[in-house]
Amino acid sequence: MGDTGVSVLVFGHFVKETGYDNPYSSSGTRTMPSDQSVQQAYALAVESYAALGVDVLAATQRVEAIALSLHCWQGDDVGGFEKTGSALGGGIAVTGQYPGKARNADELRGDIAQALALIPGKHRLSLHASYAETSGRPVERTDLEPRHFQAWIEWASSQGLGLDFNPTYFSHPKAVDGFTLAHSDPGIRDFWIEHGIASRRIGAAMGKALGKACVTNFWIPDGFKDTPVDRFRPRERLVQSLDRIFREAIDPSLNRDALECKLFGLGSESYVVGSHEFYLGYAIRNRKMICLDAGHFHPTETISDKISSALLWLDEILLHMSRGVRWDSDHVVTLSEDVQAVAQEILRARFDRRVHIGLDFFDASINRIAAWVIGSRSVAKALLLAALEPLAELARRESAGDYTGRLALLEEAKTLPFGAVWDYYCLQNNVPRGEDWLREVRRYEKTVLAHR
Ligand code: RNT
Ligand code: ZN
């Protein structure tokens, strides 16, 4: 083996790679399992799972059919391309100075394509209205049309991606005082109502062009930093604004609406108009989805336990997979117990088609493409783990009142050979397994991001 490069075992023989700094290897030699050993480990894993009544092939096929909606805004720190001169608003913040953020739509598309090449499965892309392409001409948010997203639609179609959409109710001069659809000024409310109406039409056009319904998610920042004396009237105004936005009937095979609640944001610590109770009630009455963002509740409150209740009253819901850390709700998702519990709730109750899974985090302190990949692969792992649960046996023990056996098996299931199935799943989906995806990201960083 040479001493300048790293050697990797591929298909049973060593291949030397140059220019890659492997932090783990001082000898200059690294081995990774060959495809053959991945297959062997997989075959043994299939036997272990089968002993508990789990069909591994069926589990992987099930997970493959679940799309994650990747959020475009991780790639440029929620910047968008409007050039309104407004800083990131709405009480959300991105910290970090990692170099190489996307500066325009072409760069962003390239970055998303690179991330998608490292994530197993077929996925979707979620766009914000602020990512419109208006050929350098400013277009007001009330005047946005499907044609301003034509390049995105064509690109999504070429990549086989479905699109989801989000009106942008922040980073705008008409949102600076922290209120939009619930503003006390009817002129400002009208502006944002028009933006909502325009956004649903864009969503429907995306759904039509791609043959896959678009989920259009409404999140507004409206709220007070300090204790309000009137919590009621802003909520009344929000109902009226939403009613006007949703007046136009749109075919649900083209566009479906979701409403995202929040507990607090920067500058809205004491009161948020669109609380959980507010939107749950609104969604039930108006047959909308609610969007549960994992970072939008009290620190010890989890969204997993909300899914089964919400789906008794609603046909479908949207999730924003995120990770709250102290005051911040937007860290990169990891394979935490919370995320595993969400996946278990979806798969155990067979909600695969009723729960839409979106990602929502933004971290500028690490490589942005790695952030997408880590977050997405973590959610995919959680789904696969949940699909591999010995559920029939667990349910049998539960209904027999054998809670001792239920707890025992839940714990034993944690050390089943999941990693072998995950590696094989990555192999089958033609994406790198183990940490090999990071090498791709580092290569892209050197060849593309470093030149920005
Ligand atoms: C903000 C919400 C919202 C945003 C995106 C950018 O607290 O989570 O979903 O993160 O719209
Ligand atoms: Zn969110």
Tab-separated table of C-alpha atoms and ligand atoms in Angstrom:
chain	number	residue	atom	x	y	z
A	1	MET	CA	0.000	0.000	0.000
A	2	GLY	CA	1.275	3.436	-0.803
A	3	ASP	CA	1.772	5.949	1.939
A	4	THR	CA	0.117	8.911	0.265
A	5	GLY	CA	-3.302	7.507	-0.406
A	6	VAL	CA	-5.898	5.429	1.353
A	7	SER	CA	-6.656	1.921	0.262
A	8	VAL	CA	-10.138	0.611	0.177
A	9	LEU	CA	-11.257	-2.956	-0.313
A	10	VAL	CA	-13.729	-3.000	-3.156
A	11	PHE	CA	-15.104	-6.235	-4.616
A	12	GLY	CA	-12.431	-8.188	-2.812
A	13	HIS	CA	-9.367	-6.222	-3.918
A	14	PHE	CA	-7.694	-3.060	-2.775
A	15	VAL	CA	-8.153	0.126	-4.705
A	16	LYS	CA	-5.912	3.036	-3.921
A	17	GLU	CA	-7.467	6.419	-3.601
A	18	THR	CA	-5.450	9.557	-3.497
A	19	GLY	CA	-6.166	12.881	-1.922
A	20	TYR	CA	-8.492	11.586	0.735
A	21	ASP	CA	-7.568	12.203	4.338
A	22	ASN	CA	-8.891	9.367	6.358
A	23	PRO	CA	-8.905	10.579	9.946
A	24	TYR	CA	-9.000	7.043	11.313
A	25	SER	CA	-6.039	5.568	9.581
A	26	SER	CA	-2.461	6.209	10.530
A	27	SER	CA	-1.149	3.265	8.546
A	28	GLY	CA	-2.672	4.586	5.338
A	29	THR	CA	-4.726	1.433	4.905
A	30	ARG	CA	-8.434	1.236	5.416
A	31	THR	CA	-10.725	-1.630	4.737
A	32	MET	CA	-14.432	-1.568	4.361
A	33	PRO	CA	-16.661	-4.560	3.968
A	34	SER	CA	-17.017	-5.739	0.376
A	35	ASP	CA	-20.393	-6.071	-1.263
A	36	GLN	CA	-20.058	-9.765	-0.675
A	37	SER	CA	-19.603	-9.453	3.071
A	38	VAL	CA	-22.509	-7.003	3.231
A	39	GLN	CA	-24.610	-9.670	1.549
A	40	GLN	CA	-23.388	-12.343	3.925
A	41	ALA	CA	-24.124	-10.217	6.984
A	42	TYR	CA	-27.526	-9.446	5.518
A	43	ALA	CA	-28.334	-13.131	5.036
A	44	LEU	CA	-27.524	-13.808	8.696
A	45	ALA	CA	-29.599	-10.810	9.771
A	46	VAL	CA	-32.567	-12.044	7.751
A	47	GLU	CA	-32.395	-15.296	9.737
A	48	SER	CA	-32.272	-13.498	13.091
A	49	TYR	CA	-35.277	-11.366	12.189
A	50	ALA	CA	-37.185	-14.313	10.737
A	51	ALA	CA	-36.805	-16.129	14.051
A	52	LEU	CA	-38.920	-13.328	15.531
A	53	GLY	CA	-41.440	-13.419	12.696
A	54	VAL	CA	-40.063	-10.383	10.847
A	55	ASP	CA	-39.968	-10.384	7.036
A	56	VAL	CA	-36.933	-8.232	6.239
A	57	LEU	CA	-37.620	-7.950	2.522
A	58	ALA	CA	-41.165	-6.720	3.134
A	59	ALA	CA	-39.818	-4.242	5.700
A	60	THR	CA	-37.281	-2.732	3.301
A	61	GLN	CA	-39.835	-2.513	0.495
A	62	ARG	CA	-42.213	-0.739	2.805
A	63	VAL	CA	-39.631	1.860	3.804
A	64	GLU	CA	-38.581	2.369	0.193
A	65	ALA	CA	-42.125	3.517	-0.578
A	66	ILE	CA	-42.009	6.312	2.023
A	67	ALA	CA	-40.745	9.609	0.599
A	68	LEU	CA	-39.010	12.200	2.733
A	69	SER	CA	-39.513	15.796	1.704
A	70	LEU	CA	-36.101	17.471	1.765
A	71	HIS	CA	-36.217	21.159	2.638
A	72	CYS	CA	-34.443	23.387	0.137
A	73	TRP	CA	-33.583	25.943	2.828
A	74	GLN	CA	-30.802	23.920	4.493
A	75	GLY	CA	-28.636	24.706	1.463
A	76	ASP	CA	-28.496	28.491	1.848
A	77	ASP	CA	-29.389	29.234	5.473
A	78	VAL	CA	-33.045	30.055	4.652
A	79	GLY	CA	-31.816	32.897	2.438
A	80	GLY	CA	-33.880	32.535	-0.734
A	81	PHE	CA	-33.158	34.490	-3.897
A	82	GLU	CA	-35.404	37.530	-3.618
A	83	LYS	CA	-32.879	40.198	-2.677
A	84	THR	CA	-35.487	42.175	-0.723
A	85	GLY	CA	-32.722	43.399	1.530
A	86	SER	CA	-34.549	41.897	4.500
A	87	ALA	CA	-32.522	39.805	6.903
A	88	LEU	CA	-33.799	36.417	8.023
A	89	GLY	CA	-36.857	37.228	10.112
A	90	GLY	CA	-39.790	35.510	11.728
A	91	GLY	CA	-37.952	34.633	14.908
A	92	ILE	CA	-35.862	31.918	13.291
A	93	ALA	CA	-32.083	32.091	13.161
A	94	VAL	CA	-29.230	30.291	11.494
A	95	THR	CA	-25.834	30.262	13.164
A	96	GLY	CA	-22.467	29.298	11.694
A	97	GLN	CA	-20.169	30.429	8.890
A	98	TYR	CA	-19.339	27.176	7.121
A	99	PRO	CA	-18.125	28.105	3.647
A	100	GLY	CA	-19.781	27.131	0.395
A	101	LYS	CA	-23.431	28.000	0.769
A	102	ALA	CA	-25.507	28.032	-2.417
A	103	ARG	CA	-25.763	31.528	-3.924
A	104	ASN	CA	-28.318	30.885	-6.612
A	105	ALA	CA	-30.871	28.319	-7.725
A	106	ASP	CA	-28.469	26.393	-9.968
A	107	GLU	CA	-25.983	25.949	-7.141
A	108	LEU	CA	-28.765	24.941	-4.785
A	109	ARG	CA	-30.096	22.382	-7.248
A	110	GLY	CA	-26.602	20.956	-7.674
A	111	ASP	CA	-26.203	20.662	-3.908
A	112	ILE	CA	-29.592	19.000	-3.464
A	113	ALA	CA	-28.799	16.525	-6.240
A	114	GLN	CA	-25.522	15.694	-4.505
A	115	ALA	CA	-27.320	15.139	-1.192
A	116	LEU	CA	-30.015	12.993	-2.801
A	117	ALA	CA	-27.362	10.766	-4.381
A	118	LEU	CA	-26.304	9.785	-0.856
A	119	ILE	CA	-29.734	9.102	0.657
A	120	PRO	CA	-31.464	5.773	-0.014
A	121	GLY	CA	-35.013	5.867	-1.400
A	122	LYS	CA	-37.075	8.148	-3.658
A	123	HIS	CA	-37.788	11.526	-2.130
A	124	ARG	CA	-39.439	14.914	-2.547
A	125	LEU	CA	-38.267	18.507	-2.362
A	126	SER	CA	-39.909	21.241	-0.330
A	127	LEU	CA	-39.541	24.798	-1.663
A	128	HIS	CA	-40.257	28.130	-0.028
A	129	ALA	CA	-41.853	30.944	-2.019
A	130	SER	CA	-38.686	32.988	-1.467
A	131	TYR	CA	-36.852	30.586	-3.800
A	132	ALA	CA	-38.738	31.887	-6.845
A	133	GLU	CA	-36.660	32.588	-9.946
A	134	THR	CA	-37.704	35.920	-11.388
A	135	SER	CA	-34.857	36.586	-13.855
A	136	GLY	CA	-33.415	39.341	-11.714
A	137	ARG	CA	-36.669	41.347	-11.650
A	138	PRO	CA	-38.252	41.861	-8.244
A	139	VAL	CA	-41.690	40.197	-8.066
A	140	GLU	CA	-43.860	40.881	-5.016
A	141	ARG	CA	-44.928	37.807	-3.071
A	142	THR	CA	-48.549	38.538	-3.882
A	143	ASP	CA	-47.722	38.295	-7.592
A	144	LEU	CA	-45.798	35.047	-7.626
A	145	GLU	CA	-46.980	32.570	-10.230
A	146	PRO	CA	-46.183	29.006	-11.218
A	147	ARG	CA	-43.910	30.299	-14.002
A	148	HIS	CA	-41.543	31.676	-11.366
A	149	PHE	CA	-40.999	28.060	-10.312
A	150	GLN	CA	-40.848	26.592	-13.794
A	151	ALA	CA	-37.138	25.817	-13.598
A	152	TRP	CA	-37.670	24.049	-10.275
A	153	ILE	CA	-40.593	22.069	-11.706
A	154	GLU	CA	-38.610	20.980	-14.752
A	155	TRP	CA	-35.638	20.034	-12.659
A	156	ALA	CA	-37.791	18.112	-10.165
A	157	SER	CA	-39.392	16.264	-13.038
A	158	SER	CA	-35.991	15.327	-14.491
A	159	GLN	CA	-34.928	14.018	-11.078
A	160	GLY	CA	-38.180	12.138	-10.445
A	161	LEU	CA	-38.895	14.292	-7.407
A	162	GLY	CA	-42.294	15.407	-6.150
A	163	LEU	CA	-42.491	19.020	-4.951
A	164	ASP	CA	-43.965	20.547	-1.800
A	165	PHE	CA	-44.426	24.240	-1.197
A	166	ASN	CA	-44.361	26.872	1.561
A	167	PRO	CA	-45.568	30.467	1.401
A	168	THR	CA	-42.910	32.711	2.972
A	169	TYR	CA	-44.287	34.827	5.812
A	170	PHE	CA	-40.961	36.219	7.037
A	171	SER	CA	-37.844	38.064	5.825
A	172	HIS	CA	-39.970	40.800	4.292
A	173	PRO	CA	-40.615	44.495	5.025
A	174	LYS	CA	-44.299	43.739	5.625
A	175	ALA	CA	-43.405	41.202	8.327
A	176	VAL	CA	-40.942	43.298	10.318
A	177	ASP	CA	-43.189	43.990	13.276
A	178	GLY	CA	-43.773	40.307	13.859
A	179	PHE	CA	-47.322	40.048	12.497
A	180	THR	CA	-48.655	38.968	9.100
A	181	LEU	CA	-52.047	37.231	8.718
A	182	ALA	CA	-53.067	38.273	12.246
A	183	HIS	CA	-51.838	41.873	11.917
A	184	SER	CA	-54.156	44.556	13.261
A	185	ASP	CA	-53.709	46.519	10.001
A	186	PRO	CA	-56.125	45.147	7.378
A	187	GLY	CA	-53.820	46.300	4.564
A	188	ILE	CA	-50.989	44.112	5.828
A	189	ARG	CA	-53.368	41.200	6.344
A	190	ASP	CA	-54.653	41.572	2.775
A	191	PHE	CA	-51.125	41.484	1.417
A	192	TRP	CA	-50.374	38.227	3.185
A	193	ILE	CA	-53.751	36.741	2.285
A	194	GLU	CA	-52.930	37.378	-1.379
A	195	HIS	CA	-49.574	35.675	-0.868
A	196	GLY	CA	-51.353	32.643	0.589
A	197	ILE	CA	-53.776	32.487	-2.338
A	198	ALA	CA	-50.912	32.761	-4.851
A	199	SER	CA	-48.988	30.037	-3.009
A	200	ARG	CA	-51.806	27.494	-3.171
A	201	ARG	CA	-52.057	28.043	-6.924
A	202	ILE	CA	-48.338	27.476	-7.271
A	203	GLY	CA	-48.674	24.300	-5.205
A	204	ALA	CA	-51.491	23.082	-7.446
A	205	ALA	CA	-49.441	23.805	-10.577
A	206	MET	CA	-46.547	21.810	-9.131
A	207	GLY	CA	-48.884	18.943	-8.311
A	208	LYS	CA	-50.328	19.004	-11.800
A	209	ALA	CA	-47.003	19.194	-13.603
A	210	LEU	CA	-45.478	16.357	-11.607
A	211	GLY	CA	-48.551	14.162	-11.207
A	212	LYS	CA	-48.029	14.057	-7.435
A	213	ALA	CA	-50.064	16.176	-4.999
A	214	CYS	CA	-48.126	19.061	-3.507
A	215	VAL	CA	-48.353	19.696	0.234
A	216	THR	CA	-48.432	23.446	0.829
A	217	ASN	CA	-47.481	24.234	4.407
A	218	PHE	CA	-48.424	27.495	6.099
A	219	TRP	CA	-46.240	28.684	8.917
A	220	ILE	CA	-46.562	32.268	10.135
A	221	PRO	CA	-44.415	33.861	12.829
A	222	ASP	CA	-47.119	36.089	14.361
A	223	GLY	CA	-46.700	36.603	18.072
A	224	PHE	CA	-45.651	38.880	20.933
A	225	LYS	CA	-42.348	39.141	22.749
A	226	ASP	CA	-44.082	40.181	25.922
A	227	THR	CA	-47.324	39.257	27.617
A	228	PRO	CA	-50.319	40.392	25.609
A	229	VAL	CA	-53.530	41.525	27.226
A	230	ASP	CA	-55.601	40.311	24.295
A	231	ARG	CA	-54.861	36.780	23.194
A	232	PHE	CA	-58.214	36.356	21.514
A	233	ARG	CA	-58.560	38.946	18.789
A	234	PRO	CA	-55.317	38.153	16.915
A	235	ARG	CA	-56.544	34.551	16.764
A	236	GLU	CA	-59.913	35.663	15.491
A	237	ARG	CA	-58.165	37.668	12.774
A	238	LEU	CA	-56.029	34.669	11.853
A	239	VAL	CA	-59.152	32.535	11.381
A	240	GLN	CA	-60.628	35.159	9.083
A	241	SER	CA	-57.439	35.461	7.049
A	242	LEU	CA	-57.091	31.701	6.674
A	243	ASP	CA	-60.722	31.378	5.643
A	244	ARG	CA	-60.084	33.825	2.822
A	245	ILE	CA	-56.934	32.039	1.714
A	246	PHE	CA	-58.718	28.689	1.595
A	247	ARG	CA	-61.898	29.966	-0.042
A	248	GLU	CA	-60.769	28.747	-3.426
A	249	ALA	CA	-61.456	25.018	-3.733
A	250	ILE	CA	-58.433	23.171	-5.116
A	251	ASP	CA	-58.437	19.539	-6.208
A	252	PRO	CA	-56.698	17.566	-3.431
A	253	SER	CA	-54.978	15.444	-6.036
A	254	LEU	CA	-53.049	18.613	-6.940
A	255	ASN	CA	-52.600	20.494	-3.679
A	256	ARG	CA	-53.268	19.866	0.005
A	257	ASP	CA	-52.801	22.434	2.756
A	258	ALA	CA	-51.060	22.061	6.095
A	259	LEU	CA	-50.869	24.467	9.056
A	260	GLU	CA	-47.852	24.570	11.358
A	261	CYS	CA	-48.109	25.609	14.993
A	262	LYS	CA	-45.344	26.873	17.256
A	263	LEU	CA	-44.937	27.476	20.953
A	264	PHE	CA	-42.514	30.384	20.774
A	265	GLY	CA	-39.874	31.990	18.601
A	266	LEU	CA	-37.197	34.655	18.994
A	267	GLY	CA	-39.222	37.778	19.650
A	268	SER	CA	-42.460	35.851	20.168
A	269	GLU	CA	-41.571	34.282	23.490
A	270	SER	CA	-44.783	35.114	25.311
A	271	TYR	CA	-47.453	34.417	22.753
A	272	VAL	CA	-47.767	32.833	19.317
A	273	VAL	CA	-51.090	33.341	17.569
A	274	GLY	CA	-50.906	30.009	15.723
A	275	SER	CA	-50.647	27.700	18.709
A	276	HIS	CA	-51.222	23.940	18.645
A	277	GLU	CA	-54.791	24.187	19.918
A	278	PHE	CA	-55.521	26.944	17.429
A	279	TYR	CA	-54.473	24.959	14.368
A	280	LEU	CA	-55.758	21.607	15.573
A	281	GLY	CA	-59.211	23.136	15.891
A	282	TYR	CA	-58.929	24.951	12.584
A	283	ALA	CA	-57.694	21.856	10.758
A	284	ILE	CA	-60.444	19.628	12.129
A	285	ARG	CA	-63.143	22.099	11.207
A	286	ASN	CA	-61.762	22.824	7.747
A	287	ARG	CA	-60.339	19.419	6.775
A	288	LYS	CA	-56.746	20.641	6.608
A	289	MET	CA	-53.576	18.945	7.791
A	290	ILE	CA	-51.710	20.079	10.833
A	291	CYS	CA	-47.943	20.173	10.646
A	292	LEU	CA	-46.196	18.917	13.761
A	293	ASP	CA	-42.659	20.300	13.976
A	294	ALA	CA	-40.642	18.366	16.545
A	295	GLY	CA	-39.002	21.574	17.765
A	296	HIS	CA	-42.189	23.551	18.330
A	297	PHE	CA	-43.359	22.228	21.674
A	298	HIS	CA	-42.223	22.280	25.271
A	299	PRO	CA	-38.751	20.732	25.646
A	300	THR	CA	-40.052	17.487	27.153
A	301	GLU	CA	-43.072	17.253	24.869
A	302	THR	CA	-42.733	14.903	21.903
A	303	ILE	CA	-44.684	14.844	18.660
A	304	SER	CA	-44.796	11.029	18.504
A	305	ASP	CA	-47.675	10.795	20.963
A	306	LYS	CA	-49.700	13.353	19.006
A	307	ILE	CA	-49.871	11.359	15.764
A	308	SER	CA	-52.456	8.748	16.772
A	309	SER	CA	-54.751	11.356	18.308
A	310	ALA	CA	-54.479	13.763	15.383
A	311	LEU	CA	-55.249	11.005	12.891
A	312	LEU	CA	-58.520	10.204	14.642
A	313	TRP	CA	-59.772	13.619	13.567
A	314	LEU	CA	-57.762	14.372	10.453
A	315	ASP	CA	-57.205	12.416	7.249
A	316	GLU	CA	-53.528	13.274	6.971
A	317	ILE	CA	-50.824	15.213	8.769
A	318	LEU	CA	-47.427	16.658	7.940
A	319	LEU	CA	-44.354	16.316	10.136
A	320	HIS	CA	-41.359	18.601	10.295
A	321	MET	CA	-38.506	16.420	11.432
A	322	SER	CA	-36.248	18.686	13.416
A	323	ARG	CA	-34.328	18.589	16.679
A	324	GLY	CA	-34.858	21.042	19.452
A	325	VAL	CA	-31.855	21.855	21.616
A	326	ARG	CA	-32.599	24.253	24.488
A	327	TRP	CA	-33.950	27.424	22.863
A	328	ASP	CA	-33.252	26.380	19.304
A	329	SER	CA	-35.618	24.110	17.450
A	330	ASP	CA	-33.722	23.534	14.231
A	331	HIS	CA	-30.717	21.295	14.808
A	332	VAL	CA	-29.900	18.526	12.337
A	333	VAL	CA	-31.996	15.425	13.008
A	334	THR	CA	-30.212	12.447	14.522
A	335	LEU	CA	-31.358	8.909	15.235
A	336	SER	CA	-32.683	9.873	18.660
A	337	GLU	CA	-35.292	8.056	20.710
A	338	ASP	CA	-37.766	10.790	19.755
A	339	VAL	CA	-37.207	10.214	16.055
A	340	GLN	CA	-37.452	6.451	16.513
A	341	ALA	CA	-40.724	6.901	18.392
A	342	VAL	CA	-42.153	8.959	15.521
A	343	ALA	CA	-41.216	6.249	13.017
A	344	GLN	CA	-42.688	3.561	15.254
A	345	GLU	CA	-45.980	5.418	15.546
A	346	ILE	CA	-46.242	5.728	11.766
A	347	LEU	CA	-45.368	2.129	10.964
A	348	ARG	CA	-47.034	0.362	13.884
A	349	ALA	CA	-50.387	1.939	13.101
A	350	ARG	CA	-49.905	1.670	9.316
A	351	PHE	CA	-50.098	5.416	8.802
A	352	ASP	CA	-47.548	5.234	5.949
A	353	ARG	CA	-49.816	7.086	3.532
A	354	ARG	CA	-51.446	9.439	6.014
A	355	VAL	CA	-48.299	10.999	7.443
A	356	HIS	CA	-46.181	13.203	5.177
A	357	ILE	CA	-42.621	13.496	6.408
A	358	GLY	CA	-40.809	16.773	5.828
A	359	LEU	CA	-37.400	17.776	7.132
A	360	ASP	CA	-36.854	21.146	8.755
A	361	PHE	CA	-33.500	22.138	10.172
A	362	PHE	CA	-30.818	24.626	9.266
A	363	ASP	CA	-27.268	24.490	10.436
A	364	ALA	CA	-24.539	26.675	8.934
A	365	SER	CA	-21.820	25.460	11.289
A	366	ILE	CA	-21.228	22.218	9.373
A	367	ASN	CA	-21.117	21.245	5.709
A	368	ARG	CA	-24.686	21.947	4.543
A	369	ILE	CA	-24.868	18.922	2.277
A	370	ALA	CA	-23.672	16.686	5.086
A	371	ALA	CA	-26.442	18.197	7.228
A	372	TRP	CA	-29.081	17.106	4.706
A	373	VAL	CA	-27.530	13.656	4.387
A	374	ILE	CA	-27.148	13.068	8.123
A	375	GLY	CA	-30.691	14.239	8.854
A	376	SER	CA	-32.284	12.278	6.018
A	377	ARG	CA	-30.343	9.092	6.618
A	378	SER	CA	-31.271	9.282	10.300
A	379	VAL	CA	-34.964	9.472	9.492
A	380	ALA	CA	-34.615	6.663	6.936
A	381	LYS	CA	-32.820	4.554	9.551
A	382	ALA	CA	-35.573	5.221	12.068
A	383	LEU	CA	-38.190	4.107	9.544
A	384	LEU	CA	-36.284	0.941	8.693
A	385	LEU	CA	-35.730	0.160	12.375
A	386	ALA	CA	-39.446	0.582	12.994
A	387	ALA	CA	-40.351	-1.582	10.002
A	388	LEU	CA	-38.121	-4.330	11.415
A	389	GLU	CA	-39.825	-4.478	14.786
A	390	PRO	CA	-41.228	-7.856	15.783
A	391	LEU	CA	-44.579	-6.123	15.927
A	392	ALA	CA	-46.891	-9.121	15.662
A	393	GLU	CA	-45.300	-10.747	18.685
A	394	LEU	CA	-45.172	-7.482	20.633
A	395	ALA	CA	-48.855	-6.858	19.938
A	396	ARG	CA	-49.738	-10.415	20.904
A	397	ARG	CA	-48.011	-10.018	24.250
A	398	GLU	CA	-49.673	-6.663	24.838
A	399	SER	CA	-53.173	-7.939	24.162
A	400	ALA	CA	-52.532	-10.946	26.372
A	401	GLY	CA	-51.629	-8.567	29.192
A	402	ASP	CA	-48.044	-9.865	29.173
A	403	TYR	CA	-46.384	-6.526	29.822
A	404	THR	CA	-43.263	-8.211	31.186
A	405	GLY	CA	-42.799	-9.986	27.858
A	406	ARG	CA	-43.556	-6.806	25.916
A	407	LEU	CA	-40.849	-4.855	27.721
A	408	ALA	CA	-38.391	-7.731	27.440
A	409	LEU	CA	-38.841	-8.052	23.672
A	410	LEU	CA	-38.763	-4.297	23.077
A	411	GLU	CA	-35.360	-4.273	24.745
A	412	GLU	CA	-34.059	-7.359	22.940
A	413	ALA	CA	-35.174	-5.928	19.602
A	414	LYS	CA	-32.780	-3.031	20.101
A	415	THR	CA	-29.748	-5.221	19.544
A	416	LEU	CA	-30.970	-7.163	16.515
A	417	PRO	CA	-28.513	-6.851	13.585
A	418	PHE	CA	-30.070	-3.710	12.141
A	419	GLY	CA	-26.774	-2.377	10.776
A	420	ALA	CA	-26.466	-5.321	8.391
A	421	VAL	CA	-29.922	-4.635	6.964
A	422	TRP	CA	-29.201	-0.900	6.662
A	423	ASP	CA	-25.930	-1.545	4.793
A	424	TYR	CA	-27.707	-3.878	2.408
A	425	TYR	CA	-30.519	-1.370	1.937
A	426	CYS	CA	-27.943	1.279	0.959
A	427	LEU	CA	-26.250	-1.170	-1.408
A	428	GLN	CA	-29.572	-2.016	-3.077
A	429	ASN	CA	-30.388	1.677	-3.414
A	430	ASN	CA	-27.023	2.439	-4.943
A	431	VAL	CA	-25.927	4.860	-2.253
A	432	PRO	CA	-22.748	4.645	-0.162
A	433	ARG	CA	-22.950	2.635	3.019
A	434	GLY	CA	-21.424	3.366	6.383
A	435	GLU	CA	-19.531	6.629	6.450
A	436	ASP	CA	-18.534	6.368	2.798
A	437	TRP	CA	-21.054	9.012	1.865
A	438	LEU	CA	-18.888	11.524	3.728
A	439	ARG	CA	-16.068	10.929	1.282
A	440	GLU	CA	-18.395	11.997	-1.528
A	441	VAL	CA	-19.356	15.124	0.380
A	442	ARG	CA	-15.706	15.980	0.993
A	443	ARG	CA	-14.921	15.479	-2.678
A	444	TYR	CA	-17.821	17.764	-3.632
A	445	GLU	CA	-16.612	20.293	-1.105
A	446	LYS	CA	-13.161	20.349	-2.702
A	447	THR	CA	-14.308	20.394	-6.293
A	448	VAL	CA	-17.440	22.553	-6.069
A	449	LEU	CA	-18.116	24.304	-2.749
A	450	ALA	CA	-14.552	25.555	-2.276
A	451	HIS	CA	-14.833	27.612	-5.472
A	452	ARG	CA	-17.812	29.664	-4.309
B	1	RNT	C1	-40.276	27.881	11.773
B	1	RNT	C2	-40.957	26.714	11.144
B	1	RNT	C3	-40.934	26.691	9.649
B	1	RNT	C4	-39.605	27.125	9.065
B	1	RNT	C5	-39.513	27.000	7.578
B	1	RNT	C6	-38.333	27.691	7.027
B	1	RNT	O1	-40.233	27.793	13.128
B	1	RNT	O2	-40.436	25.520	11.652
B	1	RNT	O3	-41.315	25.450	9.199
B	1	RNT	O4	-38.555	26.421	9.648
B	1	RNT	O5	-40.685	27.439	7.021
B	2	ZN	ZN	-41.084	23.695	10.713
